[in-house]
Tab-separated table of C-alpha atoms in Angstrom:
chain	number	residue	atom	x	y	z
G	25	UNK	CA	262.556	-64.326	46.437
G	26	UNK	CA	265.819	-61.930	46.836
G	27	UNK	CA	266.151	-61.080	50.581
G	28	UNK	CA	268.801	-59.607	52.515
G	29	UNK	CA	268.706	-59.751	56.412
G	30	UNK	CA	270.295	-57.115	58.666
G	31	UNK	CA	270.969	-57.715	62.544
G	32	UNK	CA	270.690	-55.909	64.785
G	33	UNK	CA	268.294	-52.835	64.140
G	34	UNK	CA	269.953	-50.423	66.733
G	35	UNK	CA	273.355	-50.763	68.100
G	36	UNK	CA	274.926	-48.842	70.563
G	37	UNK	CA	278.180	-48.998	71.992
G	38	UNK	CA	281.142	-46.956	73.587
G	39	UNK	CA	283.587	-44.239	71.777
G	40	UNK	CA	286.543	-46.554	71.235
G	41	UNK	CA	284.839	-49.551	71.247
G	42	UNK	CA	283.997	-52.292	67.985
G	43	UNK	CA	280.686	-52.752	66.177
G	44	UNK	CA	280.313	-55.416	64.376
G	45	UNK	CA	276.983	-55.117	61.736
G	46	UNK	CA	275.962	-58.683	60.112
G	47	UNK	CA	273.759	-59.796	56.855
G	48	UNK	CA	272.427	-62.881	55.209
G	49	UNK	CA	271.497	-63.191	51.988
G	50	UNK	CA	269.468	-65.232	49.871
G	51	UNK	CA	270.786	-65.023	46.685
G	52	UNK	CA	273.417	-67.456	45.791
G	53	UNK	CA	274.296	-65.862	42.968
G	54	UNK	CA	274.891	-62.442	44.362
G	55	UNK	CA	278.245	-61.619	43.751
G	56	UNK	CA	278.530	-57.972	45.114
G	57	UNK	CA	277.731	-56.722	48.647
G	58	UNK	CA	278.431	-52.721	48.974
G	59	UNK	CA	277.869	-51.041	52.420
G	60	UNK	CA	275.945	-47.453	52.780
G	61	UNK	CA	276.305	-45.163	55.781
G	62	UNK	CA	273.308	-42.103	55.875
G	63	UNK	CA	273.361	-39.856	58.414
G	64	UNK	CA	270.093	-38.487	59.318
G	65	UNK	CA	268.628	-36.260	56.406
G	66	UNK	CA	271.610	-36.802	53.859
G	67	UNK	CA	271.698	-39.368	51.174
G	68	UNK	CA	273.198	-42.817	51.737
G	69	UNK	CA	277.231	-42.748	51.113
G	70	UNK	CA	279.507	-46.040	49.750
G	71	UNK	CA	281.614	-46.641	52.559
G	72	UNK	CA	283.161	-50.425	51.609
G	73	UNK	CA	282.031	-52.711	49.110
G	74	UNK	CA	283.398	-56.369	48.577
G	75	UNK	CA	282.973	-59.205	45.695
G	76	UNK	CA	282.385	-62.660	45.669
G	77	UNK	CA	285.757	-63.580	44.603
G	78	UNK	CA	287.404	-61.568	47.545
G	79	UNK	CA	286.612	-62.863	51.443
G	80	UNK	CA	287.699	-60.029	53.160
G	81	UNK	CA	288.209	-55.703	52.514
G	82	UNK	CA	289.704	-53.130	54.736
G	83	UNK	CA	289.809	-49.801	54.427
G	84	UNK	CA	291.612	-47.739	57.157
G	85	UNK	CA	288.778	-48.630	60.444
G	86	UNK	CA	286.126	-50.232	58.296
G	87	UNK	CA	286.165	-53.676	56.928
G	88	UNK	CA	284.001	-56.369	55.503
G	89	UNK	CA	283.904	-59.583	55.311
G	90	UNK	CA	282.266	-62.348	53.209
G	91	UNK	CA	280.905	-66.016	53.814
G	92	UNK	CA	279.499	-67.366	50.491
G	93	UNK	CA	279.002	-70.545	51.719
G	94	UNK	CA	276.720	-69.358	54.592
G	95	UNK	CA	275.653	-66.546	52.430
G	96	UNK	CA	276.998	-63.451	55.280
G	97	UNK	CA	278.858	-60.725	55.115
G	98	UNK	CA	279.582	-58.371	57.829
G	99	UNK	CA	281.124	-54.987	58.743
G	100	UNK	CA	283.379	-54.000	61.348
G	101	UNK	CA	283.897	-50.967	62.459
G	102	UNK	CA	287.093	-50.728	64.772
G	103	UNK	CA	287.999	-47.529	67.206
G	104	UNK	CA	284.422	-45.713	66.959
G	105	UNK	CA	284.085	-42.168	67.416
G	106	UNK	CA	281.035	-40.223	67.455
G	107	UNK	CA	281.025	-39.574	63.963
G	108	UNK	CA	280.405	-43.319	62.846
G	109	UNK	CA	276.913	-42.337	64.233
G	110	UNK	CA	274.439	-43.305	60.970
G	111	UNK	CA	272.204	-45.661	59.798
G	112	UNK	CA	273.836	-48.058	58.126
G	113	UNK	CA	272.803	-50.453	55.413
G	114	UNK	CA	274.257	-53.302	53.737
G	115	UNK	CA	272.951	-54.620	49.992
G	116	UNK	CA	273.196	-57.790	47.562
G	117	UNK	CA	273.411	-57.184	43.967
G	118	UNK	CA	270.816	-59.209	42.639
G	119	UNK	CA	271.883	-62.324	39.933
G	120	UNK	CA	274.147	-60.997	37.151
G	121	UNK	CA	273.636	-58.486	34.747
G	122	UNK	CA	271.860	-56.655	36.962
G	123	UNK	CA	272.583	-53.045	38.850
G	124	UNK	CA	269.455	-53.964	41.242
G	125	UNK	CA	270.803	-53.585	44.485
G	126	UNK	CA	268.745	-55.356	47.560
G	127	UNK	CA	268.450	-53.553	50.505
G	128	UNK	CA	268.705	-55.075	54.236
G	129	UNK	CA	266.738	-52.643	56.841
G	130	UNK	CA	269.287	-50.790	57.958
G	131	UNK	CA	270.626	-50.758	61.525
G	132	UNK	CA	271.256	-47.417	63.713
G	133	UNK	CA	274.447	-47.077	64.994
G	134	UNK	CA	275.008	-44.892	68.292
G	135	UNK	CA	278.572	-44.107	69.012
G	136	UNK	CA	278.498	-42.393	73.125
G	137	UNK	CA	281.014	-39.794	73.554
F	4	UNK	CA	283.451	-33.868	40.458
F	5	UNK	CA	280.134	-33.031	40.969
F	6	UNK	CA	277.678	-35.980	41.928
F	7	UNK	CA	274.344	-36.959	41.383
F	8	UNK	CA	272.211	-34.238	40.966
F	9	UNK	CA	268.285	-34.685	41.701
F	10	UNK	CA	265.725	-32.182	41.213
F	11	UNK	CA	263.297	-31.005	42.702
F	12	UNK	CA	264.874	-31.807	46.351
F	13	UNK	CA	261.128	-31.398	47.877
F	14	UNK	CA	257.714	-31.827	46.362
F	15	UNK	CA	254.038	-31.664	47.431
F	16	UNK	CA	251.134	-32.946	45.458
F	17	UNK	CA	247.787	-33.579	45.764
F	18	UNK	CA	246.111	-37.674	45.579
F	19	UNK	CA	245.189	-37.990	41.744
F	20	UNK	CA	248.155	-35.931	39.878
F	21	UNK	CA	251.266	-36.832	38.311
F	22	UNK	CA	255.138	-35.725	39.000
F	23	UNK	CA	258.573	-36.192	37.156
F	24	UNK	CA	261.564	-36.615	39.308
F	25	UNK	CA	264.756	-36.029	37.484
F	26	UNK	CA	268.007	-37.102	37.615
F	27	UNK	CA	271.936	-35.976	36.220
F	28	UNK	CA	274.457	-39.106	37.086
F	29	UNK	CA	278.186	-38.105	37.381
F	30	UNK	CA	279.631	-37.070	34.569
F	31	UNK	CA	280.444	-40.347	32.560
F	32	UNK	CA	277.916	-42.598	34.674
F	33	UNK	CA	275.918	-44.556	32.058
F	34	UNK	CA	273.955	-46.964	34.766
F	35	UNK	CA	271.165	-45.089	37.020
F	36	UNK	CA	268.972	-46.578	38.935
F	37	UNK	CA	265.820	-45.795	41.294
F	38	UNK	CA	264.636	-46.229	44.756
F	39	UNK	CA	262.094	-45.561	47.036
F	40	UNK	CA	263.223	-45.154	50.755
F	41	UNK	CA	260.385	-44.887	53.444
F	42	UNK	CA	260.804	-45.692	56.702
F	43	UNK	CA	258.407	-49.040	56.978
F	44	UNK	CA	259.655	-50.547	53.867
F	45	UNK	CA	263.257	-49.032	53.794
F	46	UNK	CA	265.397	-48.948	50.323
F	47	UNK	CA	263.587	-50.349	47.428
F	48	UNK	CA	264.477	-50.343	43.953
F	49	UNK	CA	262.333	-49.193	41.142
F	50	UNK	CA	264.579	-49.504	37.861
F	51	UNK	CA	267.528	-49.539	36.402
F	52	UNK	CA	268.908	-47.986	32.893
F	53	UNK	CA	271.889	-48.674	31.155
F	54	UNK	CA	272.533	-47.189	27.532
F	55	UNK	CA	269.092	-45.618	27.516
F	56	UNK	CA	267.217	-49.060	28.119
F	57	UNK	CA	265.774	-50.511	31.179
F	58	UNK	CA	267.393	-53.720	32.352
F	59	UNK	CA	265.566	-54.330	35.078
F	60	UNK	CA	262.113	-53.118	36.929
F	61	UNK	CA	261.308	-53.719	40.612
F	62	UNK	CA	258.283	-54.762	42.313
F	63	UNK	CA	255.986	-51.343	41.726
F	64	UNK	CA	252.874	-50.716	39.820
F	65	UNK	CA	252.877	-49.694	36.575
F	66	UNK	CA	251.957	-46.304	37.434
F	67	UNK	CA	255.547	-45.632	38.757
F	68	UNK	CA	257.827	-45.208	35.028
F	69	UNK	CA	261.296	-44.111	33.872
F	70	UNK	CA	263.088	-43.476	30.832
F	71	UNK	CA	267.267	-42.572	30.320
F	72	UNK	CA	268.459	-39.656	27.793
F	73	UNK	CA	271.203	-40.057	25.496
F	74	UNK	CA	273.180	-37.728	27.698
F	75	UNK	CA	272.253	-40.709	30.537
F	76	UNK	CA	269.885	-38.201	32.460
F	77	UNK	CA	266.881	-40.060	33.874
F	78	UNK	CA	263.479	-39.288	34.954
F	79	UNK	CA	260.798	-41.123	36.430
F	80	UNK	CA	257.169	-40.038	36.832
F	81	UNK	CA	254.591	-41.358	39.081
F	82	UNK	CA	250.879	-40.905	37.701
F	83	UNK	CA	247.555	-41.172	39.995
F	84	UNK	CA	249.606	-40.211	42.787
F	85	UNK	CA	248.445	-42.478	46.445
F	86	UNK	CA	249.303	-40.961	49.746
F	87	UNK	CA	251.442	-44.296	50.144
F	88	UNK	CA	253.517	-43.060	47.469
F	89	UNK	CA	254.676	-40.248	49.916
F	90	UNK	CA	259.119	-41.057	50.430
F	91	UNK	CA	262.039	-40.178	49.301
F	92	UNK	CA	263.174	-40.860	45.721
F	93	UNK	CA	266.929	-41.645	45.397
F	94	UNK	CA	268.811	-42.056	42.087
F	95	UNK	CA	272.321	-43.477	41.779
F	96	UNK	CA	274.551	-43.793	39.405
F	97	UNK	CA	277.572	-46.211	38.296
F	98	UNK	CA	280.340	-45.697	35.802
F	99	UNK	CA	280.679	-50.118	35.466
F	100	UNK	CA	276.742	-50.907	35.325
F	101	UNK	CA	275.613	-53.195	38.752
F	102	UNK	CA	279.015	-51.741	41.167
F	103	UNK	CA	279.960	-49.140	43.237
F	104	UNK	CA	276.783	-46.702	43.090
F	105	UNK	CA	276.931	-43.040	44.288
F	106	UNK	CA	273.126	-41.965	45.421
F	107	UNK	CA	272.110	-38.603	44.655
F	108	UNK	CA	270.394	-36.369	47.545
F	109	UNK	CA	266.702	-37.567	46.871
F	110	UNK	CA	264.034	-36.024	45.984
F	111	UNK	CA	261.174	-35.686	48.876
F	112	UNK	CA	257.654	-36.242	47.589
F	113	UNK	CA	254.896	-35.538	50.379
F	114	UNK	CA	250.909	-36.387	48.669
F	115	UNK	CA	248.262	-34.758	50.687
């Protein structure tokens, strides 16, 4: 069935430093991969999305990319500050014609002052 | 603009009863969808509505339902509530139906 894998659960790493979130897929015909941030009691905010026709999206210190022939994407987030402290959770968009949106587990991202 | 608007933001019911969660998109928004976050099982979706239809239907019983409004309001309702269907209920919405969804708040629905 649909799956989408999220590694690792818990991150941590330095103010300044990189964090790199990945995802696999199992759906070969997803064709959309959006990226939530939700900090701790608030809903979950669109903070990058990508499609399947486009292998890589930056915006400002966040970027994604995209594998779709080893079914990955990834975010990067460059120059952390203590802010970037979330969970964060990347999605597939199920086969086409569809707005069902499948969920990876989320991974919990501490940025230390 | 405003954004997703759910309401109530908390609820408490008892094992056996029923509740309707609603549900205003943004302004313009024709696709909402549902999910149920908890912290075992994480995001999962429950529907989707485009146009006032359902397109799609996740893997719930068929005690969880939904329905879309002309105006593209949604509700869903839960009947014979389970203390496993205690999480938060988030609804999002999409101006171009299956991209770029903005969650609403959530509704959080504690059964005792």
């Amino acid at each position: 069935g649909e799956n989408v894998e999220q590694h690792p659960s818990t991150l941590s790493v330095q103010e300044g430093d990189s964090a790199v979130i990945k995802c696999t897929y199992s759906d070969s015909a997803s064709n959309y991969f959006p990226w939530y941030k939700q900090e701790l009691g608030k809903r979950p905010q669109l903070i990058i999305d990508i499609r399947s026709n486009v292998g890589e999206k930056k915006d400002q210190r966040i970027a994604v990319t995209l594998n779709k022939t080893a079914k990955h994407f990834s975010l990067h987030i460059t120059e952390t500050q203590p802010e970037d402290s979330a969970v964060y959770f990347c999605a597939a968009r199920g086969s086409s014609n569809t707005g069902k949106l499948i969920f990876g587990q989320g991974t919990t991202l501490q940025v230390k002052p | 603009k405003a954004g997703v608007t759910q309401t109530p933001r908390y609820l408490i019911k008892t094992r056996g009863q029923q509740v309707t969660l609603s549900c205003s998109p943004i302004s313009g928004h024709r696709s909402v969808s549902w999910y149920q976050q908890t912290p075992g099982q994480g995001l999962q979706f429950l529907f989707e509505y485009f146009s006032e239809t359902q397109r799609n239907k996740g893997n719930f019983p068929g005690r969880f339902s939904g329905r879309q409004f002309s105006n593209s309001r949604s509700e869903m309702n839960v009947s014979t509530l389970e203390l496993g269907d205690s999480a938060l209920y988030l609804c999002a919405s999409s101006l171009e139906q299956g991209f770029g969804y903005t969650f609403g708040s959530g509704t959080r629905l504690t059964v005792v």
